[in-house]
PDB file of N, CA and C in Angstrom:
ATOM      1  N   HIS Z1346     -18.762  10.457  -0.721  1.00 86.00           N
ATOM      2  CA  HIS Z1346     -17.807   9.400  -0.929  1.00 86.00           C
ATOM      3  C   HIS Z1346     -16.784   9.277   0.184  1.00 86.00           C
ATOM      4  N   PHE Z1347     -16.136   8.218   0.283  1.00 87.00           N
ATOM      5  CA  PHE Z1347     -15.064   7.958   1.342  1.00 87.00           C
ATOM      6  C   PHE Z1347     -13.724   8.123   0.462  1.00 87.00           C
ATOM      7  N   VAL Z1348     -12.658   8.579   1.157  1.00 92.00           N
ATOM      8  CA  VAL Z1348     -11.405   8.648   0.504  1.00 92.00           C
ATOM      9  C   VAL Z1348     -10.355   7.920   1.818  1.00 92.00           C
ATOM     10  N   ILE Z1349      -9.584   7.056   1.292  1.00 92.00           N
ATOM     11  CA  ILE Z1349      -8.612   6.385   2.144  1.00 92.00           C
ATOM     12  C   ILE Z1349      -7.209   6.693   1.512  1.00 92.00           C
ATOM     13  N   ARG Z1350      -6.376   7.269   2.261  1.00 94.00           N
ATOM     14  CA  ARG Z1350      -4.966   7.532   1.917  1.00 94.00           C
ATOM     15  C   ARG Z1350      -4.087   6.824   2.714  1.00 94.00           C
ATOM     16  N   ALA Z1351      -3.153   6.085   2.009  1.00 93.00           N
ATOM     17  CA  ALA Z1351      -2.125   5.137   2.815  1.00 93.00           C
ATOM     18  C   ALA Z1351      -0.656   5.631   2.321  1.00 93.00           C
ATOM     19  N   ASP Z1352       0.076   6.120   3.345  1.00 92.00           N
ATOM     20  CA  ASP Z1352       1.389   6.383   2.998  1.00 92.00           C
ATOM     21  C   ASP Z1352       2.329   5.103   2.977  1.00 92.00           C
ATOM     22  N   ILE Z1353       2.784   4.885   1.761  1.00 89.00           N
ATOM     23  CA  ILE Z1353       3.520   3.602   1.489  1.00 89.00           C
ATOM     24  C   ILE Z1353       4.827   3.982   0.787  1.00 89.00           C
ATOM     25  N   PRO Z1354       5.760   4.730   1.365  1.00 84.00           N
ATOM     26  CA  PRO Z1354       6.826   5.178   0.613  1.00 84.00           C
ATOM     27  C   PRO Z1354       7.812   3.961   0.363  1.00 84.00           C
ATOM     28  N   GLY Z1355       8.566   3.976  -0.924  1.00 80.00           N
ATOM     29  CA  GLY Z1355       9.509   3.024  -1.103  1.00 80.00           C
ATOM     30  C   GLY Z1355       8.928   1.698  -1.651  1.00 80.00           C
ATOM     31  N   VAL Z1356       7.679   1.637  -1.782  1.00 85.00           N
ATOM     32  CA  VAL Z1356       6.951   0.437  -2.331  1.00 85.00           C
ATOM     33  C   VAL Z1356       6.343   0.652  -3.627  1.00 85.00           C
ATOM     34  N   SER Z1357       6.801  -0.073  -4.643  1.00 84.00           N
ATOM     35  CA  SER Z1357       6.232   0.063  -6.046  1.00 84.00           C
ATOM     36  C   SER Z1357       4.782  -0.243  -6.092  1.00 84.00           C
ATOM     37  N   PRO Z1358       3.970   0.501  -6.851  1.00 85.00           N
ATOM     38  CA  PRO Z1358       2.563   0.129  -6.920  1.00 85.00           C
ATOM     39  C   PRO Z1358       2.293  -1.314  -7.343  1.00 85.00           C
ATOM     40  N   GLU Z1359       3.106  -1.920  -8.101  1.00 86.00           N
ATOM     41  CA  GLU Z1359       3.152  -3.214  -8.486  1.00 86.00           C
ATOM     42  C   GLU Z1359       3.211  -4.314  -7.358  1.00 86.00           C
ATOM     43  N   ASP Z1360       3.760  -3.798  -6.224  1.00 87.00           N
ATOM     44  CA  ASP Z1360       4.018  -4.642  -5.021  1.00 87.00           C
ATOM     45  C   ASP Z1360       2.872  -4.422  -4.026  1.00 87.00           C
ATOM     46  N   ILE Z1361       1.816  -3.659  -4.462  1.00 91.00           N
ATOM     47  CA  ILE Z1361       0.728  -3.316  -3.389  1.00 91.00           C
ATOM     48  C   ILE Z1361      -0.500  -4.272  -3.976  1.00 91.00           C
ATOM     49  N   ASP Z1362      -1.205  -4.885  -3.060  1.00 93.00           N
ATOM     50  CA  ASP Z1362      -2.403  -5.633  -3.503  1.00 93.00           C
ATOM     51  C   ASP Z1362      -3.644  -5.123  -2.679  1.00 93.00           C
ATOM     52  N   ILE Z1363      -4.635  -4.705  -3.417  1.00 92.00           N
ATOM     53  CA  ILE Z1363      -5.784  -4.044  -2.920  1.00 92.00           C
ATOM     54  C   ILE Z1363      -7.040  -5.002  -3.137  1.00 92.00           C
ATOM     55  N   THR Z1364      -7.701  -5.527  -2.222  1.00 91.00           N
ATOM     56  CA  THR Z1364      -8.834  -6.410  -2.421  1.00 91.00           C
ATOM     57  C   THR Z1364      -9.974  -6.026  -1.635  1.00 91.00           C
ATOM     58  N   MET Z1365     -11.146  -6.370  -1.997  1.00 89.00           N
ATOM     59  CA  MET Z1365     -12.302  -6.247  -1.171  1.00 89.00           C
ATOM     60  C   MET Z1365     -13.146  -7.400  -1.157  1.00 89.00           C
ATOM     61  N   GLU Z1366     -13.338  -7.841   0.054  1.00 89.00           N
ATOM     62  CA  GLU Z1366     -14.277  -9.008   0.210  1.00 89.00           C
ATOM     63  C   GLU Z1366     -15.227  -8.980   1.432  1.00 89.00           C
ATOM     64  N   GLN Z1367     -16.595  -9.168   1.190  1.00 88.00           N
ATOM     65  CA  GLN Z1367     -17.515  -9.259   2.127  1.00 88.00           C
ATOM     66  C   GLN Z1367     -17.389  -7.869   3.015  1.00 88.00           C
ATOM     67  N   GLY Z1368     -17.238  -6.722   2.319  1.00 85.00           N
ATOM     68  CA  GLY Z1368     -17.416  -5.429   2.879  1.00 85.00           C
ATOM     69  C   GLY Z1368     -16.120  -4.941   3.735  1.00 85.00           C
ATOM     70  N   VAL Z1369     -14.970  -5.793   3.443  1.00 91.00           N
ATOM     71  CA  VAL Z1369     -13.675  -5.461   4.158  1.00 91.00           C
ATOM     72  C   VAL Z1369     -12.684  -5.209   3.032  1.00 91.00           C
ATOM     73  N   LEU Z1370     -12.014  -4.018   3.068  1.00 91.00           N
ATOM     74  CA  LEU Z1370     -11.065  -3.558   2.141  1.00 91.00           C
ATOM     75  C   LEU Z1370      -9.781  -3.934   2.830  1.00 91.00           C
ATOM     76  N   THR Z1371      -8.841  -4.615   1.973  1.00 94.00           N
ATOM     77  CA  THR Z1371      -7.584  -5.006   2.554  1.00 94.00           C
ATOM     78  C   THR Z1371      -6.435  -4.285   1.593  1.00 94.00           C
ATOM     79  N   ILE Z1372      -5.520  -3.730   2.316  1.00 94.00           N
ATOM     80  CA  ILE Z1372      -4.432  -3.240   1.428  1.00 94.00           C
ATOM     81  C   ILE Z1372      -3.029  -3.919   2.035  1.00 94.00           C
ATOM     82  N   LYS Z1373      -2.510  -4.679   1.234  1.00 94.00           N
ATOM     83  CA  LYS Z1373      -1.221  -5.447   1.691  1.00 94.00           C
ATOM     84  C   LYS Z1373      -0.119  -5.330   0.601  1.00 94.00           C
ATOM     85  N   GLY Z1374       0.988  -5.573   1.116  1.00 91.00           N
ATOM     86  CA  GLY Z1374       2.199  -5.488   0.152  1.00 91.00           C
ATOM     87  C   GLY Z1374       3.471  -6.053   0.971  1.00 91.00           C
ATOM     88  N   GLU Z1375       4.687  -5.752   0.296  1.00 88.00           N
ATOM     89  CA  GLU Z1375       5.885  -6.110   0.755  1.00 88.00           C
ATOM     90  C   GLU Z1375       6.900  -5.076   0.491  1.00 88.00           C
ATOM     91  N   ARG Z1376       7.588  -4.635   1.439  1.00 83.00           N
ATOM     92  CA  ARG Z1376       8.618  -3.745   1.198  1.00 83.00           C
ATOM     93  C   ARG Z1376       9.930  -4.458   1.147  1.00 83.00           C
ATOM     94  N   LYS Z1377      10.676  -4.188   0.085  1.00 82.00           N
ATOM     95  CA  LYS Z1377      12.030  -4.715  -0.192  1.00 82.00           C
ATOM     96  C   LYS Z1377      13.066  -3.575  -0.512  1.00 82.00           C
ATOM     97  N   HIS Z1378      14.092  -3.553   0.252  1.00 78.00           N
ATOM     98  CA  HIS Z1378      15.120  -2.628   0.088  1.00 78.00           C
ATOM     99  C   HIS Z1378      16.563  -3.184   0.308  1.00 78.00           C
ATOM    100  N   GLU Z1379      17.403  -2.840  -0.530  1.00 81.00           N
ATOM    101  CA  GLU Z1379      18.802  -3.309  -0.431  1.00 81.00           C
ATOM    102  C   GLU Z1379      19.757  -2.123  -0.597  1.00 81.00           C
ATOM    103  N   SER Z1380      20.731  -1.982   0.344  1.00 87.00           N
ATOM    104  CA  SER Z1380      21.789  -0.833   0.018  1.00 87.00           C
ATOM    105  C   SER Z1380      23.150  -1.610   0.221  1.00 87.00           C
ATOM    106  N   GLU Z1381      24.034  -1.025  -0.454  1.00 90.00           N
ATOM    107  CA  GLU Z1381      25.290  -1.635  -0.553  1.00 90.00           C
ATOM    108  C   GLU Z1381      26.356  -0.470  -0.392  1.00 90.00           C
ATOM    109  N   GLU Z1382      27.278  -0.550   0.375  1.00 91.00           N
ATOM    110  CA  GLU Z1382      28.399   0.383   0.634  1.00 91.00           C
ATOM    111  C   GLU Z1382      29.848  -0.420   0.694  1.00 91.00           C
ATOM    112  N   GLU Z1383      30.667   0.262  -0.066  1.00 91.00           N
ATOM    113  CA  GLU Z1383      32.131  -0.395  -0.013  1.00 91.00           C
ATOM    114  C   GLU Z1383      33.058   0.738   0.179  1.00 91.00           C
ATOM    115  N   LYS Z1384      33.900   0.584   1.162  1.00 91.00           N
ATOM    116  CA  LYS Z1384      34.920   1.659   1.391  1.00 91.00           C
ATOM    117  C   LYS Z1384      36.166   0.877   1.733  1.00 91.00           C
ATOM    118  N   GLU Z1385      37.359   1.529   1.971  1.00 89.00           N
ATOM    119  CA  GLU Z1385      38.476   0.828   2.197  1.00 89.00           C
ATOM    120  C   GLU Z1385      38.394   0.161   3.588  1.00 89.00           C
ATOM    121  N   GLY Z1386      38.640  -1.151   3.383  1.00 90.00           N
ATOM    122  CA  GLY Z1386      38.600  -2.022   4.681  1.00 90.00           C
ATOM    123  C   GLY Z1386      37.314  -2.765   4.982  1.00 90.00           C
ATOM    124  N   TYR Z1387      36.227  -2.332   4.306  1.00 90.00           N
ATOM    125  CA  TYR Z1387      34.842  -3.049   4.550  1.00 90.00           C
ATOM    126  C   TYR Z1387      34.022  -2.993   3.345  1.00 90.00           C
ATOM    127  N   HIS Z1388      33.052  -3.942   3.192  1.00 91.00           N
ATOM    128  CA  HIS Z1388      32.048  -4.021   2.309  1.00 91.00           C
ATOM    129  C   HIS Z1388      30.790  -4.334   3.173  1.00 91.00           C
ATOM    130  N   ARG Z1389      29.846  -3.511   3.034  1.00 91.00           N
ATOM    131  CA  ARG Z1389      28.441  -3.720   3.794  1.00 91.00           C
ATOM    132  C   ARG Z1389      27.324  -3.728   2.912  1.00 91.00           C
ATOM    133  N   ILE Z1390      26.429  -4.722   3.173  1.00 90.00           N
ATOM    134  CA  ILE Z1390      25.204  -4.971   2.259  1.00 90.00           C
ATOM    135  C   ILE Z1390      24.099  -4.926   3.439  1.00 90.00           C
ATOM    136  N   GLU Z1391      23.161  -4.160   3.347  1.00 88.00           N
ATOM    137  CA  GLU Z1391      21.896  -4.236   4.217  1.00 88.00           C
ATOM    138  C   GLU Z1391      20.690  -4.608   3.448  1.00 88.00           C
ATOM    139  N   ARG Z1392      19.971  -5.529   3.864  1.00 83.00           N
ATOM    140  CA  ARG Z1392      18.696  -5.867   3.270  1.00 83.00           C
ATOM    141  C   ARG Z1392      17.529  -5.733   4.247  1.00 83.00           C
ATOM    142  N   GLU Z1393      16.597  -5.056   3.849  1.00 80.00           N
ATOM    143  CA  GLU Z1393      15.374  -4.874   4.575  1.00 80.00           C
ATOM    144  C   GLU Z1393      14.041  -5.469   3.800  1.00 80.00           C
ATOM    145  N   HIS Z1394      13.479  -6.332   4.575  1.00 83.00           N
ATOM    146  CA  HIS Z1394      12.276  -6.752   4.024  1.00 83.00           C
ATOM    147  C   HIS Z1394      11.036  -6.770   5.092  1.00 83.00           C
ATOM    148  N   GLY Z1395       9.886  -6.622   4.595  1.00 86.00           N
ATOM    149  CA  GLY Z1395       8.856  -6.608   5.504  1.00 86.00           C
ATOM    150  C   GLY Z1395       7.437  -6.534   4.913  1.00 86.00           C
ATOM    151  N   THR Z1396       6.431  -7.288   5.379  1.00 91.00           N
ATOM    152  CA  THR Z1396       5.174  -7.268   4.822  1.00 91.00           C
ATOM    153  C   THR Z1396       4.347  -6.318   5.716  1.00 91.00           C
ATOM    154  N   PHE Z1397       3.239  -5.903   5.063  1.00 92.00           N
ATOM    155  CA  PHE Z1397       2.333  -5.003   5.757  1.00 92.00           C
ATOM    156  C   PHE Z1397       0.876  -5.342   5.289  1.00 92.00           C
ATOM    157  N   MET Z1398      -0.138  -5.144   6.168  1.00 94.00           N
ATOM    158  CA  MET Z1398      -1.512  -5.351   5.781  1.00 94.00           C
ATOM    159  C   MET Z1398      -2.258  -4.378   6.661  1.00 94.00           C
ATOM    160  N   ARG Z1399      -3.348  -3.762   6.060  1.00 94.00           N
ATOM    161  CA  ARG Z1399      -4.244  -2.976   6.816  1.00 94.00           C
ATOM    162  C   ARG Z1399      -5.608  -3.224   6.179  1.00 94.00           C
ATOM    163  N   ARG Z1400      -6.558  -3.503   7.340  1.00 95.00           N
ATOM    164  CA  ARG Z1400      -7.926  -3.858   6.760  1.00 95.00           C
ATOM    165  C   ARG Z1400      -8.987  -2.780   7.243  1.00 95.00           C
ATOM    166  N   PHE Z1401      -9.962  -2.517   6.406  1.00 91.00           N
ATOM    167  CA  PHE Z1401     -10.980  -1.525   6.852  1.00 91.00           C
ATOM    168  C   PHE Z1401     -12.357  -2.200   6.560  1.00 91.00           C
ATOM    169  N   ALA Z1402     -13.279  -2.140   7.530  1.00 91.00           N
ATOM    170  CA  ALA Z1402     -14.626  -2.571   7.471  1.00 91.00           C
ATOM    171  C   ALA Z1402     -15.289  -1.379   6.721  1.00 91.00           C
ATOM    172  N   LEU Z1403     -16.101  -1.550   5.681  1.00 86.00           N
ATOM    173  CA  LEU Z1403     -16.759  -0.559   4.981  1.00 86.00           C
ATOM    174  C   LEU Z1403     -18.198  -0.662   5.143  1.00 86.00           C
ATOM    175  N   PRO Z1404     -18.991   0.525   5.078  1.00 83.00           N
ATOM    176  CA  PRO Z1404     -20.360   0.536   5.305  1.00 83.00           C
ATOM    177  C   PRO Z1404     -21.035  -0.109   3.978  1.00 83.00           C
ATOM    178  N   GLU Z1405     -22.213  -0.557   4.013  1.00 82.00           N
ATOM    179  CA  GLU Z1405     -22.907  -1.205   2.989  1.00 82.00           C
ATOM    180  C   GLU Z1405     -23.333  -0.228   1.834  1.00 82.00           C
ATOM    181  N   ASN Z1406     -23.379   0.949   2.113  1.00 84.00           N
ATOM    182  CA  ASN Z1406     -23.789   2.020   1.069  1.00 84.00           C
ATOM    183  C   ASN Z1406     -22.869   2.592   0.214  1.00 84.00           C
ATOM    184  N   PHE Z1407     -21.803   1.966  -0.134  1.00 82.00           N
ATOM    185  CA  PHE Z1407     -20.753   2.502  -1.186  1.00 82.00           C
ATOM    186  C   PHE Z1407     -20.889   1.582  -2.414  1.00 82.00           C
ATOM    187  N   ASP Z1408     -20.449   2.296  -3.498  1.00 82.00           N
ATOM    188  CA  ASP Z1408     -20.650   1.571  -4.811  1.00 82.00           C
ATOM    189  C   ASP Z1408     -19.316   0.935  -5.210  1.00 82.00           C
ATOM    190  N   ALA Z1409     -19.275  -0.446  -4.740  1.00 79.00           N
ATOM    191  CA  ALA Z1409     -17.980  -1.202  -4.951  1.00 79.00           C
ATOM    192  C   ALA Z1409     -17.518  -1.217  -6.562  1.00 79.00           C
ATOM    193  N   GLY Z1410     -18.457  -1.069  -7.387  1.00 82.00           N
ATOM    194  CA  GLY Z1410     -18.115  -1.083  -8.808  1.00 82.00           C
ATOM    195  C   GLY Z1410     -17.392   0.076  -9.318  1.00 82.00           C
ATOM    196  N   GLN Z1411     -17.383   1.307  -8.505  1.00 86.00           N
ATOM    197  CA  GLN Z1411     -16.891   2.522  -8.891  1.00 86.00           C
ATOM    198  C   GLN Z1411     -15.657   2.932  -8.120  1.00 86.00           C
ATOM    199  N   VAL Z1412     -15.024   2.030  -7.448  1.00 86.00           N
ATOM    200  CA  VAL Z1412     -13.906   2.355  -6.536  1.00 86.00           C
ATOM    201  C   VAL Z1412     -12.721   2.695  -7.453  1.00 86.00           C
ATOM    202  N   THR Z1413     -12.068   3.797  -7.206  1.00 91.00           N
ATOM    203  CA  THR Z1413     -10.715   4.115  -7.955  1.00 91.00           C
ATOM    204  C   THR Z1413      -9.526   4.054  -6.999  1.00 91.00           C
ATOM    205  N   ALA Z1414      -8.349   3.888  -7.614  1.00 90.00           N
ATOM    206  CA  ALA Z1414      -7.107   3.880  -6.821  1.00 90.00           C
ATOM    207  C   ALA Z1414      -6.038   4.625  -7.603  1.00 90.00           C
ATOM    208  N   THR Z1415      -5.270   5.467  -6.998  1.00 91.00           N
ATOM    209  CA  THR Z1415      -4.229   6.117  -7.601  1.00 91.00           C
ATOM    210  C   THR Z1415      -3.012   6.026  -6.619  1.00 91.00           C
ATOM    211  N   SER Z1416      -1.870   6.186  -7.276  1.00 89.00           N
ATOM    212  CA  SER Z1416      -0.480   6.071  -6.428  1.00 89.00           C
ATOM    213  C   SER Z1416       0.234   7.318  -6.956  1.00 89.00           C
ATOM    214  N   LYS Z1417       0.786   8.168  -5.938  1.00 89.00           N
ATOM    215  CA  LYS Z1417       1.715   9.137  -6.386  1.00 89.00           C
ATOM    216  C   LYS Z1417       2.635   9.542  -5.226  1.00 89.00           C
ATOM    217  N   ASP Z1418       3.948   9.542  -5.516  1.00 88.00           N
ATOM    218  CA  ASP Z1418       4.929   9.812  -4.429  1.00 88.00           C
ATOM    219  C   ASP Z1418       4.779   9.187  -3.110  1.00 88.00           C
ATOM    220  N   GLY Z1419       4.503   7.801  -3.233  1.00 88.00           N
ATOM    221  CA  GLY Z1419       4.511   6.939  -2.137  1.00 88.00           C
ATOM    222  C   GLY Z1419       3.042   7.075  -1.352  1.00 88.00           C
ATOM    223  N   VAL Z1420       2.121   7.641  -1.927  1.00 92.00           N
ATOM    224  CA  VAL Z1420       0.825   7.707  -1.184  1.00 92.00           C
ATOM    225  C   VAL Z1420      -0.179   7.025  -2.168  1.00 92.00           C
ATOM    226  N   VAL Z1421      -0.904   6.020  -1.601  1.00 93.00           N
ATOM    227  CA  VAL Z1421      -2.000   5.358  -2.335  1.00 93.00           C
ATOM    228  C   VAL Z1421      -3.262   6.060  -1.944  1.00 93.00           C
ATOM    229  N   GLU Z1422      -4.107   6.397  -2.918  1.00 94.00           N
ATOM    230  CA  GLU Z1422      -5.418   7.029  -2.517  1.00 94.00           C
ATOM    231  C   GLU Z1422      -6.490   6.195  -3.120  1.00 94.00           C
ATOM    232  N   LEU Z1423      -7.420   5.780  -2.314  1.00 93.00           N
ATOM    233  CA  LEU Z1423      -8.723   5.097  -2.805  1.00 93.00           C
ATOM    234  C   LEU Z1423      -9.802   5.895  -2.607  1.00 93.00           C
ATOM    235  N   THR Z1424     -10.790   6.074  -3.672  1.00 93.00           N
ATOM    236  CA  THR Z1424     -11.956   6.775  -3.530  1.00 93.00           C
ATOM    237  C   THR Z1424     -13.084   5.821  -3.631  1.00 93.00           C
ATOM    238  N   LEU Z1425     -13.933   5.803  -2.663  1.00 90.00           N
ATOM    239  CA  LEU Z1425     -15.097   4.965  -2.664  1.00 90.00           C
ATOM    240  C   LEU Z1425     -16.455   5.727  -2.740  1.00 90.00           C
ATOM    241  N   PRO Z1426     -17.133   5.841  -3.888  1.00 90.00           N
ATOM    242  CA  PRO Z1426     -18.329   6.634  -4.004  1.00 90.00           C
ATOM    243  C   PRO Z1426     -19.408   5.989  -3.312  1.00 90.00           C
ATOM    244  N   MET Z1427     -20.390   6.780  -2.744  1.00 86.00           N
ATOM    245  CA  MET Z1427     -21.602   6.393  -2.108  1.00 86.00           C
ATOM    246  C   MET Z1427     -22.694   6.052  -3.213  1.00 86.00           C
ATOM    247  N   LEU Z1428     -23.382   5.003  -2.823  1.00 84.00           N
ATOM    248  CA  LEU Z1428     -24.643   4.723  -3.702  1.00 84.00           C
ATOM    249  C   LEU Z1428     -25.651   5.810  -3.622  1.00 84.00           C
ATOM    250  N   SER Z1429     -26.118   6.280  -4.793  1.00 74.00           N
ATOM    251  CA  SER Z1429     -27.166   7.303  -4.741  1.00 74.00           C
ATOM    252  C   SER Z1429     -28.595   6.556  -5.052  1.00 74.00           C
ATOM    253  N   TYR Z1430     -29.380   6.948  -4.097  1.00 67.00           N
ATOM    254  CA  TYR Z1430     -30.743   6.416  -4.180  1.00 67.00           C
ATOM    255  C   TYR Z1430     -31.786   7.258  -4.803  1.00 67.00           C
TER     256      TYR Z1430
END
């Protein structure tokens, strides 16, 4: 089997989209973060946004119907089993 691990800290699993089309696996999502600090004399708000996408061409001999995905501590792990003949 193949295992793909993607470090995606600070992104909720609901904000990650995993698709497979014509032998290409795509992992994409959007990182959104806002922090606010208020002290005497100033008030600061920072907003960080950004999208990401990674694509992987996969071999033909894996079982697309048995792919599993898990997410823990900012790491998404995909397991792609090989077809058995």
